[in-house]
Amino acid sequence: DVQLQASGGGLVQPGGSLRLSCAASGFTFGNYATGWFRQAPGKEREGVSCITVNDGVTYYIDSVKGRFTISSDRSKNTVYLQMDSLKPEDTALYYCATGSGYKGGSYYTCPQHIEYRGQGTQVTVSS
């Protein structure tokens, strides 16, 4: 049974930090493109940060560069998102997803065809 278990969300003040975890069971991240996505009420879903675990290539959207760090622990089959200097606009439901990074003959670090998706974890940044 394949599962992605996301955890680590919560309420934090602006400038604070949180670390999200995405633990996989039933498969290994390997060459999958794995990413953290977020969706806030009334806004479109956006891919925040992605990683290909086998080669460590990462991707970040501009709004989180320098503040968020994605990493993985192969021994725990887990992908992390360290979020520092959080801002109110980071408030959203965050979830991890993994799948193929191939689309149109090119490879992307973020999954283009999601195969597995975890449940969301709420991140709220507010004073």
PDB file of C-alpha atoms in Angstrom:
ATOM      1  CA  ASP A   1       0.000   0.000   0.000  1.00  0.00           C
ATOM      2  CA  VAL A   2       1.582   3.267  -1.161  1.00  0.00           C
ATOM      3  CA  GLN A   3       1.306   6.219   1.158  1.00  0.00           C
ATOM      4  CA  LEU A   4       2.754   9.696   1.496  1.00  0.00           C
ATOM      5  CA  GLN A   5       2.412  11.028   5.018  1.00  0.00           C
ATOM      6  CA  ALA A   6       2.860  14.776   5.382  1.00  0.00           C
ATOM      7  CA  SER A   7       3.372  16.436   8.747  1.00  0.00           C
ATOM      8  CA  GLY A   8       4.882  19.475  10.411  1.00  0.00           C
ATOM      9  CA  GLY A   9       2.413  22.230   9.691  1.00  0.00           C
ATOM     10  CA  GLY A  10       1.100  24.610  12.291  1.00  0.00           C
ATOM     11  CA  LEU A  11       0.609  28.192  13.374  1.00  0.00           C
ATOM     12  CA  VAL A  12       3.709  30.380  13.449  1.00  0.00           C
ATOM     13  CA  GLN A  13       4.399  34.090  13.713  1.00  0.00           C
ATOM     14  CA  PRO A  14       5.888  36.026  10.793  1.00  0.00           C
ATOM     15  CA  GLY A  15       9.608  35.432  10.683  1.00  0.00           C
ATOM     16  CA  GLY A  16       9.263  32.023  12.273  1.00  0.00           C
ATOM     17  CA  SER A  17      10.182  28.579  10.987  1.00  0.00           C
ATOM     18  CA  LEU A  18       8.552  25.240  10.342  1.00  0.00           C
ATOM     19  CA  ARG A  19       9.830  21.962   8.913  1.00  0.00           C
ATOM     20  CA  LEU A  20       7.480  19.852   6.862  1.00  0.00           C
ATOM     21  CA  SER A  21       8.093  16.130   6.414  1.00  0.00           C
ATOM     22  CA  CYS A  22       6.815  13.815   3.689  1.00  0.00           C
ATOM     23  CA  ALA A  23       7.380  10.168   4.588  1.00  0.00           C
ATOM     24  CA  ALA A  24       6.831   7.549   1.916  1.00  0.00           C
ATOM     25  CA  SER A  25       5.851   3.934   2.424  1.00  0.00           C
ATOM     26  CA  GLY A  26       5.293   1.252  -0.187  1.00  0.00           C
ATOM     27  CA  PHE A  27       7.769   2.789  -2.661  1.00  0.00           C
ATOM     28  CA  THR A  28      11.021   4.756  -2.720  1.00  0.00           C
ATOM     29  CA  PHE A  29      11.393   8.268  -4.060  1.00  0.00           C
ATOM     30  CA  GLY A  30      14.405   7.311  -6.187  1.00  0.00           C
ATOM     31  CA  ASN A  31      14.163   8.887  -9.615  1.00  0.00           C
ATOM     32  CA  TYR A  32      10.681  10.223  -9.033  1.00  0.00           C
ATOM     33  CA  ALA A  33      10.215  13.978  -9.193  1.00  0.00           C
ATOM     34  CA  THR A  34       8.926  14.930  -5.735  1.00  0.00           C
ATOM     35  CA  GLY A  35       7.610  18.249  -4.679  1.00  0.00           C
ATOM     36  CA  TRP A  36       5.794  20.345  -2.145  1.00  0.00           C
ATOM     37  CA  PHE A  37       2.734  22.152  -3.422  1.00  0.00           C
ATOM     38  CA  ARG A  38       0.498  24.651  -1.697  1.00  0.00           C
ATOM     39  CA  GLN A  39      -2.939  26.035  -2.189  1.00  0.00           C
ATOM     40  CA  ALA A  40      -4.474  28.962  -0.391  1.00  0.00           C
ATOM     41  CA  PRO A  41      -8.206  29.756  -0.437  1.00  0.00           C
ATOM     42  CA  GLY A  42      -9.128  31.498  -3.673  1.00  0.00           C
ATOM     43  CA  LYS A  43      -5.708  30.947  -5.209  1.00  0.00           C
ATOM     44  CA  GLU A  44      -4.352  28.471  -7.702  1.00  0.00           C
ATOM     45  CA  ARG A  45      -2.180  25.594  -6.615  1.00  0.00           C
ATOM     46  CA  GLU A  46       1.524  26.296  -6.975  1.00  0.00           C
ATOM     47  CA  GLY A  47       4.582  24.110  -6.874  1.00  0.00           C
ATOM     48  CA  VAL A  48       6.736  25.528  -4.091  1.00  0.00           C
ATOM     49  CA  SER A  49       9.815  23.355  -4.202  1.00  0.00           C
ATOM     50  CA  CYS A  50      10.813  20.068  -5.794  1.00  0.00           C
ATOM     51  CA  ILE A  51      13.642  17.563  -5.662  1.00  0.00           C
ATOM     52  CA  THR A  52      14.853  14.500  -7.492  1.00  0.00           C
ATOM     53  CA  VAL A  53      16.138  12.413  -4.605  1.00  0.00           C
ATOM     54  CA  ASN A  54      18.652  10.318  -6.548  1.00  0.00           C
ATOM     55  CA  ASP A  55      20.667  13.263  -7.885  1.00  0.00           C
ATOM     56  CA  GLY A  56      19.667  15.991  -5.447  1.00  0.00           C
ATOM     57  CA  VAL A  57      18.586  18.472  -8.091  1.00  0.00           C
ATOM     58  CA  THR A  58      16.225  21.014  -6.582  1.00  0.00           C
ATOM     59  CA  TYR A  59      13.792  23.678  -7.710  1.00  0.00           C
ATOM     60  CA  TYR A  60      12.207  26.630  -5.901  1.00  0.00           C
ATOM     61  CA  ILE A  61       9.677  29.197  -6.954  1.00  0.00           C
ATOM     62  CA  ASP A  62      11.050  32.727  -6.788  1.00  0.00           C
ATOM     63  CA  SER A  63       8.945  33.748  -3.802  1.00  0.00           C
ATOM     64  CA  VAL A  64      10.604  31.192  -1.493  1.00  0.00           C
ATOM     65  CA  LYS A  65      14.193  31.247  -2.746  1.00  0.00           C
ATOM     66  CA  GLY A  66      16.587  31.923   0.101  1.00  0.00           C
ATOM     67  CA  ARG A  67      13.927  31.087   2.710  1.00  0.00           C
ATOM     68  CA  PHE A  68      12.914  27.479   2.025  1.00  0.00           C
ATOM     69  CA  THR A  69      15.180  24.466   1.695  1.00  0.00           C
ATOM     70  CA  ILE A  70      14.111  21.089   0.353  1.00  0.00           C
ATOM     71  CA  SER A  71      16.094  18.001   1.289  1.00  0.00           C
ATOM     72  CA  SER A  72      15.777  14.260   1.595  1.00  0.00           C
ATOM     73  CA  ASP A  73      16.881  11.413   3.838  1.00  0.00           C
ATOM     74  CA  ARG A  74      17.097   8.214   1.834  1.00  0.00           C
ATOM     75  CA  SER A  75      17.458   6.054   4.941  1.00  0.00           C
ATOM     76  CA  LYS A  76      14.092   7.336   6.156  1.00  0.00           C
ATOM     77  CA  ASN A  77      12.545   7.602   2.673  1.00  0.00           C
ATOM     78  CA  THR A  78      11.478  11.108   3.616  1.00  0.00           C
ATOM     79  CA  VAL A  79      11.539  14.505   1.917  1.00  0.00           C
ATOM     80  CA  TYR A  80      11.661  17.641   4.034  1.00  0.00           C
ATOM     81  CA  LEU A  81      10.846  21.294   3.483  1.00  0.00           C
ATOM     82  CA  GLN A  82      12.554  23.647   5.904  1.00  0.00           C
ATOM     83  CA  MET A  83      10.699  26.941   5.874  1.00  0.00           C
ATOM     84  CA  ASP A  84      12.391  29.942   7.448  1.00  0.00           C
ATOM     85  CA  SER A  85      11.504  33.644   7.558  1.00  0.00           C
ATOM     86  CA  LEU A  86       7.882  32.742   7.021  1.00  0.00           C
ATOM     87  CA  LYS A  87       5.521  35.396   5.752  1.00  0.00           C
ATOM     88  CA  PRO A  88       1.739  35.686   5.998  1.00  0.00           C
ATOM     89  CA  GLU A  89       1.539  35.041   2.250  1.00  0.00           C
ATOM     90  CA  ASP A  90       3.024  31.585   2.862  1.00  0.00           C
ATOM     91  CA  THR A  91      -0.218  30.603   4.577  1.00  0.00           C
ATOM     92  CA  ALA A  92      -1.737  27.665   2.702  1.00  0.00           C
ATOM     93  CA  LEU A  93      -2.465  23.973   2.745  1.00  0.00           C
ATOM     94  CA  TYR A  94       0.809  22.257   1.848  1.00  0.00           C
ATOM     95  CA  TYR A  95       1.003  18.758   0.438  1.00  0.00           C
ATOM     96  CA  CYS A  96       3.663  16.562  -1.079  1.00  0.00           C
ATOM     97  CA  ALA A  97       3.330  14.728  -4.342  1.00  0.00           C
ATOM     98  CA  THR A  98       5.538  12.555  -6.474  1.00  0.00           C
ATOM     99  CA  GLY A  99       5.508  11.201  -9.983  1.00  0.00           C
ATOM    100  CA  SER A 100       7.160  11.366 -13.357  1.00  0.00           C
ATOM    101  CA  GLY A 101       9.108  14.483 -14.218  1.00  0.00           C
ATOM    102  CA  TYR A 102       8.963  13.752 -17.955  1.00  0.00           C
ATOM    103  CA  LYS A 103       6.798  15.847 -20.233  1.00  0.00           C
ATOM    104  CA  GLY A 104       7.138  16.445 -23.941  1.00  0.00           C
ATOM    105  CA  GLY A 105      10.525  14.784 -24.083  1.00  0.00           C
ATOM    106  CA  SER A 106      12.004  16.964 -21.352  1.00  0.00           C
ATOM    107  CA  TYR A 107      12.654  16.192 -17.685  1.00  0.00           C
ATOM    108  CA  TYR A 108      11.458  18.558 -14.977  1.00  0.00           C
ATOM    109  CA  THR A 109      12.386  18.470 -11.309  1.00  0.00           C
ATOM    110  CA  CYS A 110       8.730  18.917 -10.334  1.00  0.00           C
ATOM    111  CA  PRO A 111       6.311  16.077 -11.043  1.00  0.00           C
ATOM    112  CA  GLN A 112       4.441  16.561 -14.322  1.00  0.00           C
ATOM    113  CA  HIS A 113       2.223  13.517 -13.838  1.00  0.00           C
ATOM    114  CA  ILE A 114       1.407  12.997 -10.185  1.00  0.00           C
ATOM    115  CA  GLU A 115       1.247   9.351  -9.186  1.00  0.00           C
ATOM    116  CA  TYR A 116       1.055   9.668  -5.439  1.00  0.00           C
ATOM    117  CA  ARG A 117      -0.124  12.535  -3.286  1.00  0.00           C
ATOM    118  CA  GLY A 118      -0.162  12.894   0.463  1.00  0.00           C
ATOM    119  CA  GLN A 119      -2.776  14.562   2.578  1.00  0.00           C
ATOM    120  CA  GLY A 120      -2.231  18.233   3.238  1.00  0.00           C
ATOM    121  CA  THR A 121      -0.777  19.903   6.286  1.00  0.00           C
ATOM    122  CA  GLN A 122      -1.936  23.420   7.117  1.00  0.00           C
ATOM    123  CA  VAL A 123       0.616  26.200   7.491  1.00  0.00           C
ATOM    124  CA  THR A 124      -0.669  29.447   8.980  1.00  0.00           C
ATOM    125  CA  VAL A 125       1.595  32.460   9.384  1.00  0.00           C
ATOM    126  CA  SER A 126      -0.018  35.095  11.533  1.00  0.00           C
ATOM    127  CA  SER A 127       0.712  37.365  14.446  1.00  0.00           C
TER     128      SER A 127
END
